Amino acid sequence: MTNMTMDDLTTENLDRIAKALQKDQLPNDDYHAQWKRELTQRLKAVIDMFDDGNDVIIQAKLGDQIPRMFEKMMDNVADRAVQVKKERARHIRNDVGIEITQNTIDQSDEQLERLRVQWWTLNEAFKVARGPVRQHAIDVSGISFGAYTRIKDLPKVQRMKARKGRLTMETYQANKDDFWTFARETGLVEVPVDEDYGSQKMRLE
């Protein structure tokens, strides 16, 4: 850095320096790997505390609720960061070139940096909880609620379920006369056909 001249202060070099400084503020790889292992063990231990036969449903639910907790915290931090960015923009507009107004901008920058590190940490915790910890809950409980759905994707999933319900009703309206045959052939429902086991016996009796 000391050998750099004014000609070296290009946009690319400044971006590279900024990224290096930001990375320096994050945990180093060795510490971070150890931190993730420790977090994994502790969260698994929480799930293992509900090992009574009647508590397996709690274990299964924790598998989804623990990552959901971190995800909600991430969203709260992100929402706060958006607010701080708006406040910073307002401070910049109100800047009159004196120390007091500059201090408000600096404070916003410091707060944004803290929020950035908080979000990064929570995201790492979320990945641990959604990955090995959730799988552990499934393994020990024997119960899975299917793929984990992110909060941002929930409205889309709900819309798809609602659309599926409407399509089923539309299918019924369009095929009233032979709906059950149509439903069985398309897999909507399981209805025995005449050749199914037991149906012939029932007719003969």
N, CA, C and O of each residue as an XYZ file, in Angstrom:
820
protein
N       0.805     -1.200      0.000
C       0.000      0.000      0.000
C       0.850      1.267      0.000
O       0.474      2.265     -0.615
N       2.010      1.232      0.697
C       2.827      2.434      0.822
C       3.489      2.817     -0.491
O       3.903      3.962     -0.670
N       3.590      1.855     -1.417
C       4.232      2.135     -2.692
C       3.249      2.653     -3.740
O       3.654      2.920     -4.872
N       1.982      2.800     -3.398
C       0.988      3.245     -4.358
C       1.128      4.736     -4.620
O       1.426      5.520     -3.720
N       0.910      5.097     -5.849
C       0.941      6.510     -6.240
C      -0.478      6.956     -6.562
O      -1.408      6.150     -6.525
N      -0.646      8.219     -6.872
C      -1.967      8.730     -7.219
C      -2.520      8.037     -8.464
O      -3.728      7.854     -8.611
N      -1.597      7.656     -9.359
C      -2.036      6.974    -10.575
C      -2.622      5.597    -10.279
O      -3.414      5.065    -11.056
N      -2.211      5.020     -9.122
C      -2.708      3.685     -8.765
C      -4.099      3.727     -8.132
O      -4.740      2.687     -7.977
N      -4.562      4.904     -7.772
C      -5.845      5.030     -7.081
C      -7.003      5.015     -8.090
O      -7.775      5.968     -8.197
N      -7.093      3.923     -8.809
C      -8.197      3.750     -9.761
C      -9.422      3.226     -9.015
O      -9.341      2.820     -7.856
N     -10.538      3.247     -9.700
C     -11.774      2.739     -9.097
C     -11.634      1.263     -8.748
O     -12.111      0.825     -7.701
N     -10.985      0.495     -9.616
C     -10.824     -0.934     -9.382
C      -9.968     -1.189     -8.143
O     -10.297     -2.045     -7.322
N      -8.856     -0.435     -8.009
C      -7.991     -0.621     -6.857
C      -8.673     -0.209     -5.562
O      -8.511     -0.862     -4.531
N      -9.437      0.878     -5.620
C     -10.144      1.322     -4.426
C     -11.194      0.299     -4.009
O     -11.373      0.047     -2.817
N     -11.887     -0.292     -4.974
C     -12.861     -1.335     -4.663
C     -12.181     -2.544     -4.035
O     -12.698     -3.148     -3.095
N     -11.017     -2.885     -4.570
C     -10.277     -4.026     -4.042
C      -9.837     -3.768     -2.601
O      -9.907     -4.658     -1.753
N      -9.386     -2.550     -2.335
C      -8.966     -2.191     -0.978
C     -10.150     -2.236     -0.023
O     -10.034     -2.730      1.099
N     -11.302     -1.713     -0.477
C     -12.494     -1.690      0.369
C     -12.933     -3.107      0.722
O     -13.298     -3.382      1.865
N     -12.899     -4.013     -0.268
C     -13.294     -5.394     -0.016
C     -12.328     -6.073      0.955
O     -12.740     -6.855      1.811
N     -11.040     -5.765      0.809
C     -10.049     -6.347      1.712
C     -10.275     -5.874      3.141
O     -10.165     -6.661      4.080
N     -10.589     -4.594      3.312
C     -10.853     -4.050      4.649
C     -12.101     -4.662      5.261
O     -12.135     -4.954      6.456
N     -13.136     -4.857      4.432
C     -14.356     -5.477      4.933
C     -14.106     -6.919      5.361
O     -14.616     -7.372      6.385
N     -13.310     -7.639      4.559
C     -13.024     -9.031      4.889
C     -12.237     -9.139      6.181
O     -12.402    -10.099      6.934
N     -11.372     -8.148      6.443
C     -10.582     -8.167      7.671
C     -11.470     -8.090      8.906
O     -11.077     -8.546      9.980
N     -12.653     -7.521      8.766
C     -13.541     -7.378      9.915
C     -14.352     -8.640     10.174
O     -14.980     -8.759     11.226
N     -14.351     -9.570      9.248
C     -15.073    -10.813      9.429
C     -14.180    -11.845     10.115
O     -12.954    -11.742     10.060
N     -14.803    -12.857     10.774
C     -13.991    -13.883     11.442
C     -13.089    -14.595     10.450
O     -13.477    -14.829      9.305
N     -11.869    -14.945     10.895
C     -10.983    -15.675      9.989
C     -11.529    -17.083      9.774
O     -12.358    -17.565     10.544
N     -11.050    -17.735      8.714
C     -11.623    -19.016      8.305
C     -11.526    -20.074      9.398
O     -12.484    -20.813      9.629
N     -10.368    -20.157     10.080
C     -10.198    -21.184     11.099
C     -11.171    -20.972     12.252
O     -11.812    -21.917     12.711
N     -11.281    -19.742     12.715
C     -12.193    -19.443     13.812
C     -13.635    -19.665     13.376
O     -14.449    -20.195     14.133
N     -13.941    -19.255     12.156
C     -15.317    -19.385     11.674
C     -15.718    -20.847     11.547
O     -16.836    -21.210     11.911
N     -14.836    -21.685     11.041
C     -15.138    -23.115     10.921
C     -15.375    -23.719     12.309
O     -16.283    -24.528     12.495
N     -14.556    -23.320     13.270
C     -14.734    -23.809     14.641
C     -16.062    -23.308     15.222
O     -16.769    -24.045     15.910
N     -16.383    -22.063     14.937
C     -17.637    -21.472     15.426
C     -18.836    -22.215     14.865
O     -19.795    -22.474     15.593
N     -18.802    -22.564     13.584
C     -19.917    -23.291     12.967
C     -20.060    -24.688     13.567
O     -21.176    -25.152     13.802
N     -18.941    -25.353     13.814
C     -19.003    -26.678     14.429
C     -19.623    -26.603     15.818
O     -20.459    -27.428     16.186
N     -19.198    -25.596     16.584
C     -19.725    -25.430     17.938
C     -21.216    -25.113     17.908
O     -21.986    -25.657     18.699
N     -21.620    -24.237     17.000
C     -23.035    -23.897     16.886
C     -23.856    -25.117     16.490
O     -24.943    -25.334     17.025
N     -23.346    -25.910     15.565
C     -24.040    -27.125     15.139
C     -24.253    -28.064     16.310
O     -25.349    -28.595     16.492
N     -23.216    -28.272     17.104
C     -23.307    -29.180     18.244
C     -24.315    -28.686     19.273
O     -25.090    -29.468     19.823
N     -24.296    -27.369     19.529
C     -25.193    -26.829     20.559
C     -26.650    -26.882     20.110
O     -27.530    -27.206     20.908
N     -26.913    -26.569     18.853
C     -28.288    -26.618     18.372
C     -28.800    -28.057     18.307
O     -29.968    -28.317     18.595
N     -27.936    -28.976     17.935
C     -28.333    -30.383     17.950
C     -28.645    -30.833     19.374
O     -29.564    -31.621     19.596
N     -27.867    -30.322     20.347
C     -28.090    -30.694     21.741
C     -29.462    -30.221     22.218
O     -30.119    -30.910     22.999
N     -29.895    -29.055     21.752
C     -31.236    -28.564     22.110
C     -32.299    -29.536     21.596
O     -33.235    -29.879     22.318
N     -32.150    -29.972     20.361
C     -33.107    -30.923     19.783
C     -33.077    -32.248     20.543
O     -34.122    -32.851     20.787
N     -31.880    -32.698     20.917
C     -31.738    -33.989     21.595
C     -32.340    -33.977     22.995
O     -32.597    -35.042     23.557
N     -32.573    -32.797     23.571
C     -33.179    -32.731     24.892
C     -34.620    -33.231     24.875
O     -35.158    -33.608     25.916
N     -35.247    -33.236     23.706
C     -36.629    -33.702     23.582
C     -36.628    -35.112     22.979
O     -37.185    -35.348     21.907
N     -35.988    -36.039     23.700
C     -35.793    -37.378     23.140
C     -36.785    -38.391     23.666
O     -36.691    -39.575     23.341
N     -37.745    -37.943     24.482
C     -38.786    -38.851     24.925
C     -39.661    -39.235     23.737
O     -39.832    -38.444     22.809
N     -40.203    -40.421     23.761
C     -40.999    -40.890     22.630
C     -42.153    -39.978     22.288
O     -42.536    -39.861     21.124
N     -42.714    -39.323     23.305
C     -43.846    -38.434     23.066
C     -43.406    -37.065     22.551
O     -44.242    -36.252     22.155
N     -42.100    -36.808     22.554
C     -41.595    -35.481     22.198
C     -41.028    -35.401     20.793
O     -40.512    -34.353     20.404
N     -41.107    -36.475     20.020
C     -40.466    -36.462     18.709
C     -41.056    -35.385     17.805
O     -40.359    -34.832     16.954
N     -42.338    -35.090     17.990
C     -42.936    -34.046     17.159
C     -42.302    -32.690     17.473
O     -42.188    -31.832     16.598
N     -41.888    -32.504     18.740
C     -41.188    -31.266     19.112
C     -39.839    -31.214     18.417
O     -39.435    -30.163     17.919
N     -39.138    -32.344     18.381
C     -37.857    -32.387     17.674
C     -38.045    -32.009     16.216
O     -37.269    -31.227     15.665
N     -39.078    -32.566     15.590
C     -39.328    -32.282     14.171
C     -39.635    -30.803     13.964
O     -39.134    -30.188     13.023
N     -40.457    -30.234     14.841
C     -40.819    -28.821     14.709
C     -39.614    -27.915     14.934
O     -39.470    -26.896     14.257
N     -38.748    -28.277     15.879
C     -37.541    -27.482     16.109
C     -36.662    -27.452     14.868
O     -35.981    -26.462     14.601
N     -36.683    -28.546     14.111
C     -35.895    -28.586     12.888
C     -36.276    -27.481     11.923
O     -35.438    -27.012     11.154
N     -37.534    -27.059     11.955
C     -37.987    -25.960     11.102
C     -37.948    -24.614     11.822
O     -37.660    -23.589     11.205
N     -38.234    -24.612     13.117
C     -38.347    -23.356     13.849
C     -36.998    -22.714     14.160
O     -36.906    -21.488     14.224
N     -35.957    -23.509     14.354
C     -34.642    -22.922     14.637
C     -34.124    -22.131     13.432
O     -33.719    -20.981     13.603
N     -34.120    -22.701     12.219
C     -33.707    -21.868     11.078
C     -34.659    -20.703     10.831
O     -34.228    -19.636     10.393
N     -35.952    -20.895     11.106
C     -36.905    -19.800     10.920
C     -36.575    -18.633     11.847
O     -36.722    -17.473     11.462
N     -36.135    -18.934     13.059
C     -35.759    -17.888     14.004
C     -34.622    -17.039     13.449
O     -34.694    -15.810     13.471
N     -33.574    -17.691     12.951
C     -32.451    -16.940     12.385
C     -32.860    -16.175     11.136
O     -32.389    -15.063     10.900
N     -33.741    -16.777     10.334
C     -34.184    -16.106      9.111
C     -34.952    -14.822      9.437
O     -34.763    -13.801      8.776
N     -35.813    -14.874     10.453
C     -36.567    -13.687     10.848
C     -35.641    -12.605     11.385
O     -35.844    -11.420     11.122
N     -34.626    -13.012     12.138
C     -33.650    -12.046     12.648
C     -32.889    -11.391     11.497
O     -32.626    -10.189     11.527
N     -32.539    -12.177     10.489
C     -31.885    -11.621      9.303
C     -32.759    -10.580      8.625
O     -32.284     -9.511      8.242
N     -34.038    -10.900      8.480
C     -34.962     -9.970      7.825
C     -35.103     -8.682      8.627
O     -35.187     -7.595      8.055
N     -35.129     -8.804      9.965
C     -35.231     -7.612     10.805
C     -34.003     -6.723     10.648
O     -34.118     -5.499     10.586
N     -32.823     -7.348     10.585
C     -31.588     -6.581     10.397
C     -31.599     -5.904      9.025
O     -31.218     -4.740      8.901
N     -32.034     -6.631      8.000
C     -32.088     -6.063      6.654
C     -33.059     -4.891      6.595
O     -32.775     -3.881      5.952
N     -34.213     -5.022      7.267
C     -35.184     -3.927      7.296
C     -34.599     -2.702      7.994
O     -34.798     -1.568      7.558
N     -33.885     -2.946      9.069
C     -33.263     -1.829      9.787
C     -32.203     -1.150      8.929
O     -32.071      0.073      8.952
N     -31.445     -1.946      8.169
C     -30.426     -1.380      7.288
C     -31.053     -0.477      6.235
O     -30.490      0.563      5.895
N     -32.211     -0.866      5.718
C     -32.912     -0.032      4.735
C     -33.285      1.309      5.363
O     -33.151      2.353      4.725
N     -33.748      1.282      6.597
C     -34.108      2.514      7.290
C     -32.892      3.411      7.493
O     -32.957      4.624      7.291
N     -31.781      2.794      7.895
C     -30.559      3.570      8.143
C     -30.050      4.193      6.845
O     -29.565      5.325      6.846
N     -30.159      3.456      5.739
C     -29.739      4.008      4.449
C     -30.575      5.231      4.081
O     -30.054      6.204      3.537
N     -31.869      5.179      4.378
C     -32.730      6.331      4.111
C     -32.339      7.505      5.007
O     -32.315      8.655      4.570
N     -32.033      7.193      6.267
C     -31.605      8.243      7.189
C     -30.285      8.853      6.722
O     -30.096     10.068      6.791
N     -29.375      8.006      6.247
C     -28.091      8.501      5.761
C     -28.277      9.427      4.563
O     -27.627     10.467      4.461
N     -29.178      9.033      3.655
C     -29.452      9.876      2.486
C     -29.995     11.234      2.918
O     -29.667     12.263      2.327
N     -30.829     11.225      3.956
C     -31.366     12.488      4.453
C     -30.267     13.342      5.087
O     -30.247     14.562      4.926
N     -29.359     12.691      5.804
C     -28.233     13.416      6.411
C     -27.347     14.051      5.342
O     -26.861     15.171      5.502
N     -27.147     13.317      4.252
C     -26.316     13.848      3.165
C     -26.994     15.065      2.535
O     -26.332     16.053      2.217
N     -28.293     14.992      2.360
C     -29.012     16.146      1.795
C     -28.933     17.366      2.719
O     -28.908     18.508      2.259
N     -28.895     17.101      4.031
C     -28.860     18.189      5.005
C     -27.443     18.644      5.345
O     -27.252     19.570      6.133
N     -26.453     17.986      4.745
C     -25.062     18.319      5.054
C     -24.724     19.730      4.578
O     -24.933     20.078      3.416
N     -24.195     20.535      5.504
C     -23.803     21.910      5.167
C     -22.299     22.108      5.301
O     -21.799     23.231      5.356
N     -21.590     20.973      5.352
C     -20.141     21.064      5.374
C     -19.531     21.365      6.723
O     -18.382     21.803      6.791
N     -20.272     21.140      7.810
C     -19.714     21.352      9.146
C     -19.583     20.012      9.860
O     -20.115     19.000      9.405
N     -18.874     20.017     10.977
C     -18.548     18.776     11.669
C     -19.796     18.047     12.174
O     -19.868     16.820     12.110
N     -20.760     18.791     12.668
C     -21.963     18.168     13.238
C     -22.701     17.348     12.185
O     -23.070     16.202     12.442
N     -22.919     17.916     11.012
C     -23.644     17.187      9.972
C     -22.823     16.013      9.442
O     -23.377     14.974      9.082
N     -21.498     16.183      9.394
C     -20.653     15.075      8.952
C     -20.688     13.935      9.959
O     -20.635     12.765      9.581
N     -20.776     14.275     11.232
C     -20.831     13.238     12.274
C     -22.065     12.358     12.124
O     -21.999     11.148     12.339
N     -23.191     12.964     11.755
C     -24.409     12.161     11.578
C     -24.256     11.176     10.421
O     -24.765     10.057     10.473
N     -23.549     11.606      9.377
C     -23.291     10.695      8.248
C     -22.367      9.564      8.692
O     -22.594      8.399      8.365
N     -21.318      9.923      9.442
C     -20.375      8.906      9.925
C     -21.070      7.899     10.843
O     -20.778      6.704     10.793
N     -21.975      8.376     11.667
C     -22.694      7.483     12.571
C     -23.570      6.503     11.792
O     -23.685      5.332     12.153
N     -24.177      6.996     10.730
C     -24.981      6.111      9.884
C     -24.101      5.058      9.224
O     -24.487      3.893      9.127
N     -22.913      5.467      8.769
C     -21.983      4.522      8.146
C     -21.553      3.445      9.143
O     -21.470      2.268      8.793
N     -21.282      3.849     10.375
C     -20.869      2.893     11.404
C     -22.005      1.918     11.718
O     -21.783      0.721     11.899
N     -23.208      2.447     11.778
C     -24.345      1.593     12.061
C     -24.590      0.612     10.928
O     -24.901     -0.553     11.175
N     -24.454      1.063      9.695
C     -24.612      0.170      8.550
C     -23.571     -0.939      8.564
O     -23.870     -2.083      8.223
N     -22.351     -0.600      8.960
C     -21.300     -1.616      9.021
C     -21.624     -2.660     10.082
O     -21.433     -3.855      9.857
N     -22.111     -2.216     11.233
C     -22.493     -3.167     12.282
C     -23.630     -4.072     11.812
O     -23.616     -5.277     12.063
N     -24.599     -3.493     11.138
C     -25.726     -4.273     10.633
C     -25.275     -5.274      9.575
O     -25.784     -6.392      9.505
N     -24.314     -4.859      8.754
C     -23.805     -5.762      7.716
C     -23.156     -6.995      8.351
O     -23.385     -8.121      7.909
N     -22.348     -6.775      9.385
C     -21.690     -7.895     10.060
C     -22.722     -8.756     10.788
O     -22.616     -9.983     10.792
N     -23.721     -8.116     11.405
C     -24.778     -8.868     12.072
C     -25.511     -9.758     11.077
O     -25.755    -10.931     11.359
N     -25.861     -9.214      9.920
C     -26.595     -9.994      8.926
C     -25.749    -11.160      8.451
O     -26.253    -12.271      8.292
N     -24.468    -10.916      8.226
C     -23.570    -11.988      7.769
C     -23.512    -13.103      8.801
O     -23.583    -14.278      8.440
N     -23.384    -12.759     10.072
C     -23.320    -13.759     11.136
C     -24.616    -14.552     11.225
O     -24.595    -15.778     11.340
N     -25.752    -13.846     11.171
C     -27.046    -14.527     11.228
C     -27.252    -15.435     10.019
O     -27.829    -16.515     10.144
N     -26.786    -15.006      8.862
C     -26.913    -15.827      7.657
C     -26.101    -17.111      7.789
O     -26.546    -18.176      7.363
N     -24.915    -17.012      8.375
C     -24.108    -18.211      8.600
C     -24.805    -19.146      9.590
O     -24.795    -20.363      9.409
N     -25.406    -18.579     10.633
C     -26.149    -19.389     11.598
C     -27.360    -20.033     10.933
O     -27.685    -21.188     11.208
N     -28.022    -19.288     10.065
C     -29.184    -19.819      9.342
C     -28.790    -21.006      8.476
O     -29.507    -22.005      8.429
N     -27.655    -20.906      7.790
C     -27.215    -22.003      6.927
C     -26.910    -23.249      7.749
O     -27.199    -24.366      7.319
N     -26.326    -23.060      8.932
C     -26.063    -24.198      9.820
C     -27.378    -24.826     10.277
O     -27.531    -26.048     10.270
N     -28.328    -23.968     10.676
C     -29.606    -24.467     11.202
C     -30.430    -25.157     10.124
O     -31.053    -26.188     10.379
N     -30.435    -24.591      8.923
C     -31.225    -25.191      7.847
C     -30.561    -26.450      7.304
O     -31.250    -27.331      6.789
N     -29.246    -26.552      7.407
C     -28.523    -27.686      6.865
C     -28.398    -28.845      7.845
O     -29.341    -29.619      8.008
N     -27.245    -28.974      8.501
C     -27.021    -30.148      9.363
C     -27.959    -30.234     10.563
O     -28.323    -31.334     10.979
N     -28.357    -29.095     11.124
C     -29.217    -29.144     12.315
C     -30.619    -29.619     11.950
O     -31.187    -30.458     12.650
N     -31.180    -29.099     10.874
C     -32.515    -29.533     10.443
C     -32.499    -31.001     10.040
O     -33.438    -31.736     10.346
N     -31.449    -31.433      9.362
C     -31.348    -32.833      8.978
C     -31.258    -33.726     10.209
O     -31.798    -34.832     10.229
N     -30.566    -33.232     11.238
C     -30.471    -33.998     12.485
C     -31.853    -34.165     13.108
O     -32.189    -35.244     13.598
N     -32.653    -33.100     13.091
C     -34.011    -33.176     13.641
C     -34.851    -34.206     12.887
O     -35.632    -34.945     13.486
N     -34.681    -34.242     11.576
C     -35.418    -35.222     10.762
C     -34.955    -36.637     11.093
O     -35.774    -37.548     11.215
N     -33.646    -36.821     11.237
C     -33.092    -38.150     11.492
C     -33.542    -38.704     12.837
O     -33.937    -39.867     12.928
N     -33.485    -37.873     13.893
C     -33.796    -38.389     15.231
C     -35.292    -38.520     15.465
O     -35.721    -39.363     16.253
N     -36.097    -37.696     14.788
C     -37.544    -37.756     14.989
C     -38.227    -38.697     14.005
O     -39.297    -39.237     14.285
N     -37.597    -38.887     12.852
C     -38.216    -39.691     11.814
C     -39.356    -38.974     11.112
O     -40.145    -39.593     10.398
N     -39.439    -37.648     11.321
C     -40.526    -36.851     10.740
C     -39.933    -35.743      9.891
O     -39.013    -35.047     10.321
N     -40.457    -35.580      8.687
C     -40.030    -34.496      7.809
C     -41.255    -33.760      7.301
O     -42.241    -34.372      6.891
N     -41.179    -32.444      7.333
C     -42.258    -31.614      6.814
C     -41.996    -31.179      5.375
O     -42.612    -30.233      4.884
N     -41.089    -31.865      4.711
C     -40.769    -31.527      3.332
C     -39.682    -30.481      3.245
O     -39.033    -30.161      4.241
N     -39.486    -29.952      2.060
C     -38.432    -28.967      1.836
C     -38.711    -27.697      2.638
O     -39.859    -27.285      2.799
N     -37.647    -27.093      3.130
C     -37.786    -25.851      3.897
C     -38.137    -24.717      2.936
O     -37.507    -24.562      1.890
N     -39.137    -23.934      3.298
C     -39.568    -22.814      2.466
C     -39.138    -21.507      3.118
O     -39.480    -21.240      4.270
N     -38.386    -20.693      2.377
C     -37.978    -19.395      2.894
C     -39.194    -18.476      3.061
O     -40.195    -18.619      2.359
N     -39.091    -17.542      3.991
C     -40.193    -16.629      4.266
C     -40.603    -15.883      2.999
O     -41.792    -15.708      2.729
N     -39.615    -15.446      2.227
C     -39.913    -14.679      1.018
C     -40.645    -15.509     -0.021
O     -41.289    -14.954     -0.911
N     -40.554    -16.849      0.078
C     -41.206    -17.726     -0.890
C     -42.571    -18.214     -0.417
O     -43.309    -18.816     -1.197
N     -42.925    -17.965      0.852
C     -44.186    -18.466      1.384
C     -45.404    -17.959      0.606
O     -46.287    -18.757      0.293
N     -45.484    -16.658      0.282
C     -46.649    -16.200     -0.485
C     -46.793    -16.922     -1.817
O     -47.910    -17.218     -2.242
N     -45.679    -17.208     -2.479
C     -45.729    -17.908     -3.766
C     -46.253    -19.328     -3.582
O     -47.055    -19.804     -4.385
N     -45.799    -20.011     -2.519
C     -46.269    -21.366     -2.257
C     -47.758    -21.357     -1.940
O     -48.502    -22.221     -2.405
N     -48.191    -20.378     -1.148
C     -49.611    -20.293     -0.807
C     -50.459    -20.021     -2.044
O     -51.556    -20.562     -2.186
N     -49.942    -19.177     -2.941
C     -50.675    -18.908     -4.176
C     -50.778    -20.166     -5.031
O     -51.812    -20.420     -5.649
N     -49.704    -20.951     -5.063
C     -49.719    -22.185     -5.841
C     -50.740    -23.169     -5.278
O     -51.451    -23.834     -6.031
N     -50.809    -23.261     -3.930
C     -51.784    -24.155     -3.316
C     -53.202    -23.700     -3.629
O     -54.071    -24.515     -3.939
N     -53.429    -22.392     -3.545
C     -54.757    -21.866     -3.847
C     -55.112    -22.112     -5.304
O     -56.248    -22.463     -5.622
N     -54.133    -21.927     -6.192
C     -54.369    -22.145     -7.612
C     -54.677    -23.618     -7.880
O     -55.531    -23.939     -8.705
N     -53.978    -24.507     -7.179
C     -54.230    -25.943     -7.350
C     -55.653    -26.280     -6.942
O     -56.324    -27.074     -7.601
N     -56.123    -25.658     -5.826
C     -57.489    -25.888     -5.391
C     -58.496    -25.406     -6.407
O     -59.497    -26.076     -6.659
N     -58.242    -24.248     -6.996
C     -59.158    -23.714     -8.002
C     -59.175    -24.598     -9.249
O     -60.228    -24.827     -9.845
N     -58.008    -25.087     -9.632
C     -57.934    -25.934    -10.821
C     -58.699    -27.237    -10.607
O     -59.334    -27.761    -11.522
N     -58.624    -27.753     -9.365
C     -59.354    -28.978     -9.068
C     -60.859    -28.753     -9.196
O     -61.567    -29.587     -9.761
N     -61.350    -27.625     -8.671
C     -62.761    -27.307     -8.783
C     -63.148    -27.068    -10.239
O     -64.211    -27.499    -10.683
N     -62.281    -26.380    -10.977
C     -62.559    -26.156    -12.390
C     -62.613    -27.485    -13.146
O     -63.436    -27.680    -14.040
N     -61.705    -28.398    -12.757
C     -61.705    -29.716    -13.400
C     -63.019    -30.439    -13.133
O     -63.590    -31.070    -14.022
N     -63.483    -30.335    -11.897
C     -64.749    -30.981    -11.553
C     -65.910    -30.387    -12.354
O     -66.750    -31.113    -12.887
N     -65.941    -29.060    -12.428
C     -67.025    -28.398    -13.162
C     -67.019    -28.797    -14.632
O     -68.074    -28.924    -15.253
N     -65.821    -28.993    -15.185
C     -65.715    -29.315    -16.611
C     -65.931    -30.792    -16.902
O     -66.133    -31.171    -18.055
N     -65.890    -31.639    -15.861
C     -65.997    -33.086    -16.082
C     -66.977    -33.716    -15.093
O     -66.679    -34.751    -14.496
N     -68.135    -33.102    -14.922
C     -69.093    -33.590    -13.933
C     -69.553    -35.014    -14.230
O     -69.684    -35.827    -13.316
N     -69.795    -35.316    -15.491
C     -70.391    -36.598    -15.837
C     -69.464    -37.779    -15.569
O     -69.905    -38.833    -15.111
N     -68.181    -37.596    -15.856
C     -67.248    -38.704    -15.650
C     -66.073    -38.261    -14.781
O     -64.929    -38.640    -15.032
N     -66.363    -37.453    -13.754
C     -65.292    -36.874    -12.937
C     -64.461    -37.945    -12.245
O     -63.233    -37.851    -12.239
N     -65.099    -38.968    -11.656
C     -64.341    -39.946    -10.880
C     -63.414    -40.772    -11.756
O     -62.315    -41.131    -11.335
N     -63.845    -41.072    -12.957
C     -62.955    -41.762    -13.884
C     -61.771    -40.875    -14.234
O     -60.620    -41.313    -14.245
N     -62.085    -39.610    -14.521
C     -61.040    -38.652    -14.846
C     -60.090    -38.472    -13.668
O     -58.873    -38.434    -13.850
N     -60.642    -38.360    -12.459
C     -59.819    -38.127    -11.272
C     -58.902    -39.308    -10.991
O     -57.745    -39.130    -10.611
N     -59.439    -40.547    -11.186
C     -58.616    -41.721    -10.940
C     -57.493    -41.833    -11.969
O     -56.358    -42.157    -11.619
N     -57.807    -41.566    -13.224
C     -56.807    -41.702    -14.274
C     -55.733    -40.634    -14.193
O     -54.594    -40.871    -14.597
N     -56.078    -39.463    -13.677
C     -55.090    -38.378    -13.572
C     -54.384    -38.370    -12.238
O     -53.491    -37.550    -12.022
N     -54.763    -39.269    -11.324
C     -54.086    -39.346    -10.041
C     -54.592    -38.376     -9.000
O     -53.980    -38.250     -7.939
N     -55.706    -37.675     -9.269
C     -56.244    -36.753     -8.277
C     -56.728    -37.503     -7.041
O     -56.540    -37.042     -5.915
N     -57.352    -38.656     -7.253
C     -57.829    -39.481     -6.149
C     -57.554    -40.935     -6.486
O     -57.288    -41.279     -7.638
N     -57.621    -41.794     -5.459
C     -57.462    -43.221     -5.659
C     -58.818    -43.887     -5.465
O     -59.294    -44.012     -4.337
N     -59.426    -44.305     -6.537
C     -60.728    -44.970     -6.501
C     -60.580    -46.328     -7.166
O     -60.072    -46.398     -8.286
N     -61.004    -47.416     -6.518
C     -60.853    -48.747     -7.142
C     -61.620    -48.853     -8.445
O     -62.763    -48.406     -8.539
N     -61.004    -49.433     -9.430
C     -61.713    -49.754    -10.660
C     -62.321    -51.141    -10.506
O     -62.062    -51.819     -9.512
N     -63.125    -51.574    -11.475
C     -63.813    -52.852    -11.344
C     -62.861    -54.015    -11.191
O     -63.191    -55.012    -10.549
N     -61.659    -53.896    -11.787
C     -60.708    -55.005    -11.746
C     -59.862    -54.990    -10.486
O     -59.053    -55.897    -10.287
N     -60.023    -53.984     -9.625
C     -59.228    -53.933     -8.415
C     -59.585    -55.090     -7.486
O     -60.688    -55.634     -7.548
N     -58.654    -55.450     -6.640
C     -58.847    -56.572     -5.720
C     -60.070    -56.319     -4.841
O     -60.189    -55.244     -4.252
N     -60.963    -57.273     -4.744
C     -62.120    -57.177     -3.866
C     -63.362    -56.676     -4.547
O     -64.466    -56.961     -4.083
N     -63.230    -55.936     -5.635
C     -64.414    -55.356     -6.254
C     -65.300    -56.429     -6.878
O     -66.525    -56.332     -6.803
N     -64.699    -57.460     -7.497
C     -65.470    -58.542     -8.105
C     -66.206    -59.340     -7.040
O     -67.363    -59.718     -7.230
N     -65.546    -59.594     -5.933
C     -66.163    -60.344     -4.841
C     -67.365    -59.590     -4.297
O     -68.398    -60.186     -3.992
N     -67.224    -58.272     -4.175
C     -68.326    -57.466     -3.648
C     -69.531    -57.544     -4.578
O     -70.665    -57.592     -4.103
N     -69.312    -57.557     -5.891
C     -70.431    -57.629     -6.829
C     -71.132    -58.977     -6.755
O     -72.359    -59.055     -6.825
N     -70.319    -60.070     -6.610
C     -70.891    -61.400     -6.581
C     -71.727    -61.616     -5.334
O     -72.734    -62.321     -5.375
N     -71.326    -61.025     -4.245
C     -72.072    -61.203     -3.013
C     -73.320    -60.323     -3.020
O     -74.087    -60.332     -2.057
